[in-house]
PDB file of C-alpha atoms (C1' of nucleotides) in Angstrom:
ATOM      1  CA  MET P 276      96.120  76.814  42.845  1.00 71.00           C
ATOM      2  CA  SER P 277      98.518  79.640  42.048  1.00 81.00           C
ATOM      3  CA  PHE P 278      97.395  82.747  40.248  1.00 86.00           C
ATOM      4  CA  ARG P 279      99.405  81.619  37.250  1.00 88.00           C
ATOM      5  CA  ASP P 280      97.388  78.427  37.143  1.00 84.00           C
ATOM      6  CA  GLN P 281      94.233  80.450  37.490  1.00 86.00           C
ATOM      7  CA  ILE P 282      95.182  82.597  34.510  1.00 90.00           C
ATOM      8  CA  ARG P 283      95.956  79.640  32.285  1.00 87.00           C
ATOM      9  CA  LYS P 284      92.486  78.244  32.756  1.00 86.00           C
ATOM     10  CA  GLY P 285      90.740  77.942  29.485  1.00 90.00           C
ATOM     11  CA  SER P 286      93.886  77.791  27.378  1.00 95.00           C
ATOM     12  CA  THR P 287      94.474  74.043  27.488  1.00 96.00           C
ATOM     13  CA  GLU P 288      92.424  73.027  24.496  1.00 96.00           C
ATOM     14  CA  THR P 289      93.841  75.754  22.270  1.00 96.00           C
ATOM     15  CA  LEU P 290      97.376  74.835  23.249  1.00 97.00           C
ATOM     16  CA  LEU P 291      96.826  71.196  22.361  1.00 97.00           C
ATOM     17  CA  LEU P 292      95.310  72.076  19.009  1.00 97.00           C
ATOM     18  CA  MET P 293      98.265  74.354  18.282  1.00 96.00           C
ATOM     19  CA  LEU P 294     100.826  71.686  19.036  1.00 96.00           C
ATOM     20  CA  LEU P 295      99.114  69.112  16.861  1.00 97.00           C
ATOM     21  CA  ARG P 296      98.814  71.442  13.921  1.00 96.00           C
ATOM     22  CA  ASP P 297     102.051  70.498  12.227  1.00 94.00           C
ATOM     23  CA  GLU P 298     102.499  66.876  13.145  1.00 96.00           C
ATOM     24  CA  PRO P 299     100.875  64.034  15.068  1.00 97.00           C
ATOM     25  CA  MET P 300     102.105  63.715  18.619  1.00 97.00           C
ATOM     26  CA  TYR P 301     101.583  61.447  21.582  1.00 97.00           C
ATOM     27  CA  GLY P 302     100.602  62.570  25.042  1.00 97.00           C
ATOM     28  CA  TYR P 303     103.939  62.500  26.754  1.00 97.00           C
ATOM     29  CA  GLN P 304     105.517  64.263  23.804  1.00 97.00           C
ATOM     30  CA  ILE P 305     102.871  66.952  23.923  1.00 97.00           C
ATOM     31  CA  SER P 306     103.579  67.776  27.534  1.00 96.00           C
ATOM     32  CA  GLN P 307     107.329  67.913  26.869  1.00 96.00           C
ATOM     33  CA  GLU P 308     106.996  70.025  23.764  1.00 96.00           C
ATOM     34  CA  LEU P 309     104.620  72.445  25.418  1.00 95.00           C
ATOM     35  CA  ALA P 310     107.042  73.072  28.259  1.00 94.00           C
ATOM     36  CA  ARG P 311     110.000  73.291  25.878  1.00 94.00           C
ATOM     37  CA  ARG P 312     108.410  75.761  23.493  1.00 94.00           C
ATOM     38  CA  SER P 313     107.266  78.030  26.317  1.00 94.00           C
ATOM     39  CA  ASP P 314     110.470  77.808  28.352  1.00 93.00           C
ATOM     40  CA  GLY P 315     108.611  75.956  31.070  1.00 92.00           C
ATOM     41  CA  TYR P 316     105.778  78.413  31.329  1.00 94.00           C
ATOM     42  CA  PHE P 317     103.068  76.068  30.163  1.00 94.00           C
ATOM     43  CA  GLU P 318     102.911  72.775  31.967  1.00 91.00           C
ATOM     44  CA  THR P 319     100.106  70.318  31.551  1.00 92.00           C
ATOM     45  CA  LYS P 320      99.577  67.964  34.388  1.00 94.00           C
ATOM     46  CA  GLU P 321      98.805  64.478  33.243  1.00 96.00           C
ATOM     47  CA  GLY P 322      95.573  64.407  35.176  1.00 96.00           C
ATOM     48  CA  LEU P 323      94.378  67.161  32.876  1.00 97.00           C
ATOM     49  CA  LEU P 324      96.207  66.252  29.679  1.00 97.00           C
ATOM     50  CA  TYR P 325      94.855  62.776  29.077  1.00 98.00           C
ATOM     51  CA  PRO P 326      91.224  63.426  29.966  1.00 97.00           C
ATOM     52  CA  THR P 327      91.310  66.513  27.761  1.00 97.00           C
ATOM     53  CA  LEU P 328      92.698  64.562  24.820  1.00 98.00           C
ATOM     54  CA  HIS P 329      89.966  61.965  25.277  1.00 97.00           C
ATOM     55  CA  ARG P 330      87.283  64.613  25.407  1.00 97.00           C
ATOM     56  CA  MET P 331      88.629  66.312  22.307  1.00 97.00           C
ATOM     57  CA  GLN P 332      88.636  63.051  20.441  1.00 97.00           C
ATOM     58  CA  LYS P 333      85.048  62.427  21.462  1.00 96.00           C
ATOM     59  CA  GLU P 334      84.207  65.873  20.133  1.00 95.00           C
ATOM     60  CA  GLY P 335      85.872  65.078  16.846  1.00 96.00           C
ATOM     61  CA  LEU P 336      88.700  67.586  17.112  1.00 97.00           C
ATOM     62  CA  ILE P 337      91.421  64.937  16.982  1.00 98.00           C
ATOM     63  CA  ASN P 338      91.929  61.301  16.047  1.00 97.00           C
ATOM     64  CA  SER P 339      94.135  58.795  17.790  1.00 97.00           C
ATOM     65  CA  GLU P 340      96.184  55.867  16.579  1.00 96.00           C
ATOM     66  CA  TRP P 341      98.477  53.458  18.401  1.00 96.00           C
ATOM     67  CA  ARG P 342     101.904  53.110  16.847  1.00 94.00           C
ATOM     68  CA  GLN P 343     104.561  50.604  17.759  1.00 86.00           C
ATOM     69  CA  PRO P 344     107.951  51.195  16.181  1.00 77.00           C
ATOM     70  CA  ASP P 345     109.907  47.925  16.167  1.00 72.00           C
ATOM     71  CA  GLY P 346     111.646  47.350  19.435  1.00 71.00           C
ATOM     72  CA  SER P 347     110.278  50.557  20.875  1.00 80.00           C
ATOM     73  CA  ARG P 348     107.244  50.931  23.064  1.00 87.00           C
ATOM     74  CA  ARG P 349     103.754  51.702  21.903  1.00 91.00           C
ATOM     75  CA  ARG P 350     102.594  55.294  21.795  1.00 96.00           C
ATOM     76  CA  LYS P 351      99.200  56.788  21.112  1.00 97.00           C
ATOM     77  CA  TYR P 352      99.489  59.440  18.445  1.00 98.00           C
ATOM     78  CA  TYR P 353      96.921  62.169  18.037  1.00 98.00           C
ATOM     79  CA  THR P 354      96.180  63.912  14.764  1.00 98.00           C
ATOM     80  CA  LEU P 355      94.126  67.023  14.069  1.00 98.00           C
ATOM     81  CA  THR P 356      90.900  66.493  12.171  1.00 97.00           C
ATOM     82  CA  ARG P 357      89.490  69.012   9.752  1.00 97.00           C
ATOM     83  CA  LEU P 358      87.127  70.133  12.498  1.00 97.00           C
ATOM     84  CA  GLY P 359      90.066  70.531  14.834  1.00 97.00           C
ATOM     85  CA  ARG P 360      91.797  72.762  12.317  1.00 97.00           C
ATOM     86  CA  GLU P 361      88.736  74.949  11.986  1.00 96.00           C
ATOM     87  CA  GLN P 362      88.408  75.145  15.733  1.00 95.00           C
ATOM     88  CA  LEU P 363      92.029  76.166  16.088  1.00 96.00           C
ATOM     89  CA  LYS P 364      91.492  79.040  13.690  1.00 95.00           C
ATOM     90  CA  GLU P 365      88.419  80.248  15.558  1.00 95.00           C
ATOM     91  CA  GLN P 366      90.018  79.867  18.946  1.00 95.00           C
ATOM     92  CA  LYS P 367      93.071  81.818  17.906  1.00 95.00           C
ATOM     93  CA  GLU P 368      90.833  84.689  16.828  1.00 95.00           C
ATOM     94  CA  GLU P 369      88.947  84.529  20.106  1.00 95.00           C
ATOM     95  CA  TRP P 370      92.199  84.691  22.039  1.00 95.00           C
ATOM     96  CA  GLN P 371      93.352  87.679  20.019  1.00 95.00           C
ATOM     97  CA  LEU P 372      90.085  89.433  20.796  1.00 95.00           C
ATOM     98  CA  PHE P 373      90.361  88.577  24.460  1.00 95.00           C
ATOM     99  CA  MET P 374      93.914  89.856  24.671  1.00 95.00           C
ATOM    100  CA  THR P 375      93.004  93.056  22.868  1.00 95.00           C
ATOM    101  CA  GLN P 376      90.148  93.742  25.252  1.00 95.00           C
ATOM    102  CA  LEU P 377      92.152  92.882  28.333  1.00 95.00           C
ATOM    103  CA  GLN P 378      95.092  94.958  27.187  1.00 94.00           C
ATOM    104  CA  LYS P 379      92.767  97.896  26.656  1.00 93.00           C
ATOM    105  CA  LEU P 380      91.545  97.699  30.220  1.00 92.00           C
ATOM    106  CA  LEU P 381      94.972  97.050  31.666  1.00 87.00           C
ATOM    107  CA  GLU P 382      96.326 100.143  29.997  1.00 83.00           C
ATOM    108  CA  THR P 383      93.647 102.490  31.248  1.00 72.00           C
ATOM    109  CA  ASN P 384      94.845 101.676  34.712  1.00 52.00           C
TER     110      ASN P 384
ATOM    111  CA  MET N  92      79.462  77.558  28.268  1.00 72.00           C
ATOM    112  CA  SER N  93      80.741  79.269  25.138  1.00 81.00           C
ATOM    113  CA  PHE N  94      84.405  79.263  24.207  1.00 86.00           C
ATOM    114  CA  ARG N  95      84.486  82.973  24.937  1.00 88.00           C
ATOM    115  CA  ASP N  96      83.306  82.277  28.472  1.00 84.00           C
ATOM    116  CA  GLN N  97      85.889  79.561  28.771  1.00 86.00           C
ATOM    117  CA  ILE N  98      88.645  81.952  27.750  1.00 90.00           C
ATOM    118  CA  ARG N  99      87.611  84.609  30.224  1.00 87.00           C
ATOM    119  CA  LYS N 100      87.971  82.182  33.092  1.00 86.00           C
ATOM    120  CA  GLY N 101      90.526  83.432  35.519  1.00 90.00           C
ATOM    121  CA  SER N 102      90.214  87.074  34.591  1.00 95.00           C
ATOM    122  CA  THR N 103      87.392  88.051  36.914  1.00 96.00           C
ATOM    123  CA  GLU N 104      89.401  88.974  39.958  1.00 96.00           C
ATOM    124  CA  THR N 105      91.904  91.054  38.013  1.00 96.00           C
ATOM    125  CA  LEU N 106      89.101  92.898  36.254  1.00 96.00           C
ATOM    126  CA  LEU N 107      87.446  93.787  39.538  1.00 97.00           C
ATOM    127  CA  LEU N 108      90.701  94.999  41.033  1.00 97.00           C
ATOM    128  CA  MET N 109      91.305  97.135  37.959  1.00 96.00           C
ATOM    129  CA  LEU N 110      87.925  98.777  38.103  1.00 96.00           C
ATOM    130  CA  LEU N 111      88.261  99.621  41.767  1.00 97.00           C
ATOM    131  CA  ARG N 112      91.696 101.112  41.374  1.00 95.00           C
ATOM    132  CA  ASP N 113      90.592 104.690  40.799  1.00 94.00           C
ATOM    133  CA  GLU N 114      87.418 104.978  42.821  1.00 96.00           C
ATOM    134  CA  PRO N 115      85.142 102.975  45.081  1.00 97.00           C
ATOM    135  CA  MET N 116      82.279 101.333  43.268  1.00 97.00           C
ATOM    136  CA  TYR N 117      79.252  99.251  44.105  1.00 97.00           C
ATOM    137  CA  GLY N 118      78.393  95.906  42.565  1.00 97.00           C
ATOM    138  CA  TYR N 119      75.826  96.963  40.053  1.00 96.00           C
ATOM    139  CA  GLN N 120      78.034  99.832  38.951  1.00 97.00           C
ATOM    140  CA  ILE N 121      80.961  97.477  38.488  1.00 97.00           C
ATOM    141  CA  SER N 122      79.042  95.243  36.132  1.00 96.00           C
ATOM    142  CA  GLN N 123      77.821  98.235  34.119  1.00 95.00           C
ATOM    143  CA  GLU N 124      81.229  99.847  33.925  1.00 95.00           C
ATOM    144  CA  LEU N 125      82.939  96.635  32.952  1.00 95.00           C
ATOM    145  CA  ALA N 126      80.595  96.115  30.036  1.00 94.00           C
ATOM    146  CA  ARG N 127      80.808  99.776  29.039  1.00 94.00           C
ATOM    147  CA  ARG N 128      84.585  99.989  29.054  1.00 94.00           C
ATOM    148  CA  SER N 129      84.966  96.792  27.034  1.00 94.00           C
ATOM    149  CA  ASP N 130      82.156  97.542  24.557  1.00 92.00           C
ATOM    150  CA  GLY N 131      80.169  94.669  25.972  1.00 91.00           C
ATOM    151  CA  TYR N 132      82.936  92.122  25.738  1.00 94.00           C
ATOM    152  CA  PHE N 133      83.287  91.548  29.446  1.00 94.00           C
ATOM    153  CA  GLU N 134      80.084  90.754  31.261  1.00 90.00           C
ATOM    154  CA  THR N 135      79.951  89.599  34.831  1.00 92.00           C
ATOM    155  CA  LYS N 136      76.939  87.606  35.781  1.00 93.00           C
ATOM    156  CA  GLU N 137      75.609  88.555  39.175  1.00 95.00           C
ATOM    157  CA  GLY N 138      75.859  84.997  40.391  1.00 95.00           C
ATOM    158  CA  LEU N 139      79.595  85.323  39.974  1.00 96.00           C
ATOM    159  CA  LEU N 140      80.074  89.008  40.742  1.00 97.00           C
ATOM    160  CA  TYR N 141      78.734  89.123  44.278  1.00 97.00           C
ATOM    161  CA  PRO N 142      80.269  85.903  45.572  1.00 96.00           C
ATOM    162  CA  THR N 143      83.602  86.997  44.100  1.00 97.00           C
ATOM    163  CA  LEU N 144      83.422  90.380  45.815  1.00 97.00           C
ATOM    164  CA  HIS N 145      82.645  88.645  49.097  1.00 96.00           C
ATOM    165  CA  ARG N 146      85.538  86.273  48.680  1.00 96.00           C
ATOM    166  CA  MET N 147      87.908  89.097  47.821  1.00 96.00           C
ATOM    167  CA  GLN N 148      86.832  91.000  50.887  1.00 96.00           C
ATOM    168  CA  LYS N 149      87.425  87.944  53.021  1.00 94.00           C
ATOM    169  CA  GLU N 150      90.890  87.716  51.520  1.00 94.00           C
ATOM    170  CA  GLY N 151      91.540  91.338  52.378  1.00 95.00           C
ATOM    171  CA  LEU N 152      91.787  92.640  48.827  1.00 97.00           C
ATOM    172  CA  ILE N 153      88.869  95.029  49.209  1.00 97.00           C
ATOM    173  CA  ASN N 154      86.760  96.680  51.896  1.00 97.00           C
ATOM    174  CA  SER N 155      83.071  97.370  51.776  1.00 96.00           C
ATOM    175  CA  GLU N 156      80.904 100.152  53.156  1.00 95.00           C
ATOM    176  CA  TRP N 157      77.196 100.835  52.881  1.00 95.00           C
ATOM    177  CA  ARG N 158      76.339 104.331  51.728  1.00 93.00           C
ATOM    178  CA  GLN N 159      72.927 105.919  51.647  1.00 85.00           C
ATOM    179  CA  PRO N 160      72.759 109.244  49.859  1.00 76.00           C
ATOM    180  CA  ASP N 161      69.655 111.162  51.085  1.00 71.00           C
ATOM    181  CA  GLY N 162      66.567 110.123  49.220  1.00 70.00           C
ATOM    182  CA  SER N 163      68.508 107.630  47.166  1.00 80.00           C
ATOM    183  CA  ARG N 164      68.821 103.919  47.825  1.00 87.00           C
ATOM    184  CA  ARG N 165      71.567 102.226  49.745  1.00 91.00           C
ATOM    185  CA  ARG N 166      74.561 100.877  47.872  1.00 95.00           C
ATOM    186  CA  LYS N 167      77.480  98.778  49.027  1.00 97.00           C
ATOM    187  CA  TYR N 168      80.720 100.436  47.947  1.00 97.00           C
ATOM    188  CA  TYR N 169      83.922  98.491  47.617  1.00 98.00           C
ATOM    189  CA  THR N 170      87.365 100.028  48.027  1.00 97.00           C
ATOM    190  CA  LEU N 171      90.789  98.599  47.243  1.00 97.00           C
ATOM    191  CA  THR N 172      92.986  97.836  50.216  1.00 97.00           C
ATOM    192  CA  ARG N 173      96.738  98.168  50.133  1.00 97.00           C
ATOM    193  CA  LEU N 174      96.921  94.409  49.642  1.00 96.00           C
ATOM    194  CA  GLY N 175      94.482  94.686  46.778  1.00 96.00           C
ATOM    195  CA  ARG N 176      96.685  97.267  45.107  1.00 96.00           C
ATOM    196  CA  GLU N 177      99.729  95.057  45.427  1.00 96.00           C
ATOM    197  CA  GLN N 178      97.790  92.130  44.056  1.00 95.00           C
ATOM    198  CA  LEU N 179      96.634  94.173  41.104  1.00 96.00           C
ATOM    199  CA  LYS N 180     100.197  95.028  40.233  1.00 95.00           C
ATOM    200  CA  GLU N 181     101.317  91.407  40.449  1.00 95.00           C
ATOM    201  CA  GLN N 182      98.336  90.142  38.517  1.00 95.00           C
ATOM    202  CA  LYS N 183      98.884  92.617  35.713  1.00 95.00           C
ATOM    203  CA  GLU N 184     102.439  91.386  35.368  1.00 95.00           C
ATOM    204  CA  GLU N 185     101.272  87.795  35.343  1.00 95.00           C
ATOM    205  CA  TRP N 186      98.775  88.592  32.608  1.00 95.00           C
ATOM    206  CA  GLN N 187     101.443  90.282  30.534  1.00 95.00           C
ATOM    207  CA  LEU N 188     103.640  87.223  30.882  1.00 95.00           C
ATOM    208  CA  PHE N 189     100.795  84.912  29.981  1.00 96.00           C
ATOM    209  CA  MET N 190      99.939  86.954  26.910  1.00 95.00           C
ATOM    210  CA  THR N 191     103.553  87.066  25.805  1.00 95.00           C
ATOM    211  CA  GLN N 192     103.898  83.305  26.097  1.00 95.00           C
ATOM    212  CA  LEU N 193     100.604  82.586  24.397  1.00 95.00           C
ATOM    213  CA  GLN N 194     101.344  85.023  21.603  1.00 93.00           C
ATOM    214  CA  LYS N 195     104.681  83.341  21.053  1.00 93.00           C
ATOM    215  CA  LEU N 196     103.038  79.972  20.593  1.00 92.00           C
ATOM    216  CA  LEU N 197     100.208  81.353  18.503  1.00 86.00           C
ATOM    217  CA  GLU N 198     102.656  82.936  16.107  1.00 83.00           C
ATOM    218  CA  THR N 199     104.714  79.824  15.536  1.00 71.00           C
ATOM    219  CA  ASN N 200     101.602  78.246  14.114  1.00 52.00           C
TER     220      ASN N 200
ATOM    221  C1'  DC B  93     122.502  42.091  37.543  1.00 53.99           C
ATOM    222  C1'  DC B  94     119.671  44.957  40.304  1.00 53.99           C
ATOM    223  C1'  DC B  95     117.662  49.421  41.234  1.00 53.99           C
ATOM    224  C1'  DT B  96     116.327  53.817  40.278  1.00 53.99           C
ATOM    225  C1'  DT B  97     114.782  57.064  36.877  1.00 53.99           C
ATOM    226  C1'  DT B  98     112.436  58.160  32.823  1.00 53.99           C
ATOM    227  C1'  DT B  99     109.030  57.223  29.678  1.00 53.99           C
ATOM    228  C1'  DG B 100     104.152  56.471  28.693  1.00 53.99           C
ATOM    229  C1'  DC B 101      99.195  55.922  29.450  1.00 53.99           C
ATOM    230  C1'  DC B 102      95.488  56.130  32.564  1.00 53.99           C
ATOM    231  C1'  DT B 103      91.644  57.128  36.369  1.00 53.99           C
ATOM    232  C1'  DA B 104      89.165  58.537  40.767  1.00 53.99           C
ATOM    233  C1'  DA B 105      88.329  62.057  44.126  1.00 53.99           C
ATOM    234  C1'  DT B 106      88.284  66.692  45.138  1.00 53.99           C
ATOM    235  C1'  DT B 107      88.339  71.727  44.446  1.00 53.99           C
ATOM    236  C1'  DT B 108      86.584  75.848  42.667  1.00 53.99           C
ATOM    237  C1'  DA B 109      85.403  79.367  39.109  1.00 53.99           C
ATOM    238  C1'  DG B 110      81.645  79.955  36.593  1.00 53.99           C
ATOM    239  C1'  DT B 111      76.653  79.416  35.047  1.00 53.99           C
ATOM    240  C1'  DT B 112      71.784  79.022  35.765  1.00 53.99           C
ATOM    241  C1'  DA B 113      67.980  80.355  37.977  1.00 53.99           C
ATOM    242  C1'  DG B 114      65.922  82.048  41.009  1.00 53.99           C
ATOM    243  C1'  DG B 115      64.390  85.601  45.531  1.00 53.99           C
ATOM    244  C1'  DC B 116      63.557  90.154  47.420  1.00 53.99           C
ATOM    245  C1'  DA B 117      63.106  95.108  47.716  1.00 53.99           C
ATOM    246  C1'  DT B 118      63.191 100.090  46.203  1.00 53.99           C
ATOM    247  C1'  DA B 119      63.111 103.741  42.681  1.00 53.99           C
ATOM    248  C1'  DA B 120      61.826 105.335  38.274  1.00 53.99           C
ATOM    249  C1'  DT B 121      58.810 105.643  34.503  1.00 53.99           C
ATOM    250  C1'  DA B 122      55.209 104.692  31.265  1.00 53.99           C
TER     251       DA B 122
ATOM    252  C1'  DT C 197      49.060 101.477  38.678  1.00 53.99           C
ATOM    253  C1'  DA C 198      51.912  98.300  36.473  1.00 53.99           C
ATOM    254  C1'  DT C 199      56.158  97.557  34.499  1.00 53.99           C
ATOM    255  C1'  DT C 200      61.037  98.209  34.110  1.00 53.99           C
ATOM    256  C1'  DA C 201      65.446  99.231  35.994  1.00 53.99           C
ATOM    257  C1'  DT C 202      68.191  99.261  39.909  1.00 53.99           C
ATOM    258  C1'  DG C 203      70.562  96.797  43.620  1.00 53.99           C
ATOM    259  C1'  DC C 204      71.999  92.962  46.563  1.00 53.99           C
ATOM    260  C1'  DC C 205      71.952  88.200  47.391  1.00 53.99           C
ATOM    261  C1'  DT C 206      72.025  82.731  47.485  1.00 53.99           C
ATOM    262  C1'  DA C 207      71.487  77.675  46.209  1.00 53.99           C
ATOM    263  C1'  DA C 208      72.184  74.077  42.878  1.00 53.99           C
ATOM    264  C1'  DC C 209      74.691  72.581  39.252  1.00 53.99           C
ATOM    265  C1'  DT C 210      78.623  72.177  35.606  1.00 53.99           C
ATOM    266  C1'  DA C 211      83.030  71.379  34.184  1.00 53.99           C
ATOM    267  C1'  DA C 212      87.988  72.503  34.017  1.00 53.99           C
ATOM    268  C1'  DA C 213      91.708  71.824  36.748  1.00 53.99           C
ATOM    269  C1'  DT C 214      94.438  69.825  40.677  1.00 53.99           C
ATOM    270  C1'  DT C 215      95.897  66.115  43.597  1.00 53.99           C
ATOM    271  C1'  DA C 216      97.289  61.738  44.069  1.00 53.99           C
ATOM    272  C1'  DG C 217      97.657  57.890  42.938  1.00 53.99           C
ATOM    273  C1'  DG C 218      98.221  52.940  39.629  1.00 53.99           C
ATOM    274  C1'  DC C 219     100.597  50.225  36.150  1.00 53.99           C
ATOM    275  C1'  DA C 220     104.084  48.839  32.900  1.00 53.99           C
ATOM    276  C1'  DA C 221     108.182  49.021  29.791  1.00 53.99           C
ATOM    277  C1'  DA C 222     112.639  51.023  28.636  1.00 53.99           C
ATOM    278  C1'  DA C 223     116.972  53.132  29.912  1.00 53.99           C
ATOM    279  C1'  DG C 224     120.898  53.949  32.606  1.00 53.99           C
ATOM    280  C1'  DG C 225     123.943  53.862  36.644  1.00 53.99           C
ATOM    281  C1'  DG C 226     126.284  51.324  40.221  1.00 53.99           C
TER     282       DG C 226
END
DNA sequence: CCCTTTTGCCTAATTTAGTTAGGCATAATA
DNA sequence: TATTATGCCTAACTAAATTAGGCAAAAGGG
């Protein structure tokens, strides 16, 4: 595992909540969007993405729904729940605090 | 594990390198200093601190040396190696990049 | 028309940072 | 003298993340 991977630990759930904030998305779309919006910096491997989505649904942060547009293939769309929205807010604040504290220490050196 | 703990994952090694940059320190001192400098935000549990120091020494990032000031008790002091210094520099840059990318995504939402 | 690539969802096995929960010993202090 | 703080350590467990696949439908190139 690269140091970059090591650093990103702990950010997965927040990233997923962020992406789902504005519109429902399906798994494959999430991974594409995440890479696109971060210029390739954030990549979620599928072996992490899907289990995480399932866990988050079990925890009530998101809901899922299969959709099958005519002629197209079926996709499982995830939507933020109210609890998920609250969590996103809290997690964003926690990340801000973390970054502030880390920045403080980084600067002293 | 709290969300705060989850977030801090991946930061341990960088924090230790940072603390050791200016002067050699021993384990107990490291944990105290880390908490002090971050107003209690960063806390390293001993069960993580010591194994991490050992691993870092094995990887050549730090050296250790027992010191026994007269009348006082023995302490194991850790010093940054040249490799450790290089790593610190790289890791700081990686953290800056991570924070930039995360901030970018956080702001769009 | 076939064949490869992309899309799309999933799981099992393994790794490893981190937590929990201790042990053990010396120095300081109440 | 008994308790607290200092100081180092390890073993067992948890859980996020990686690795390495499987399976199927749609798209696109030759």
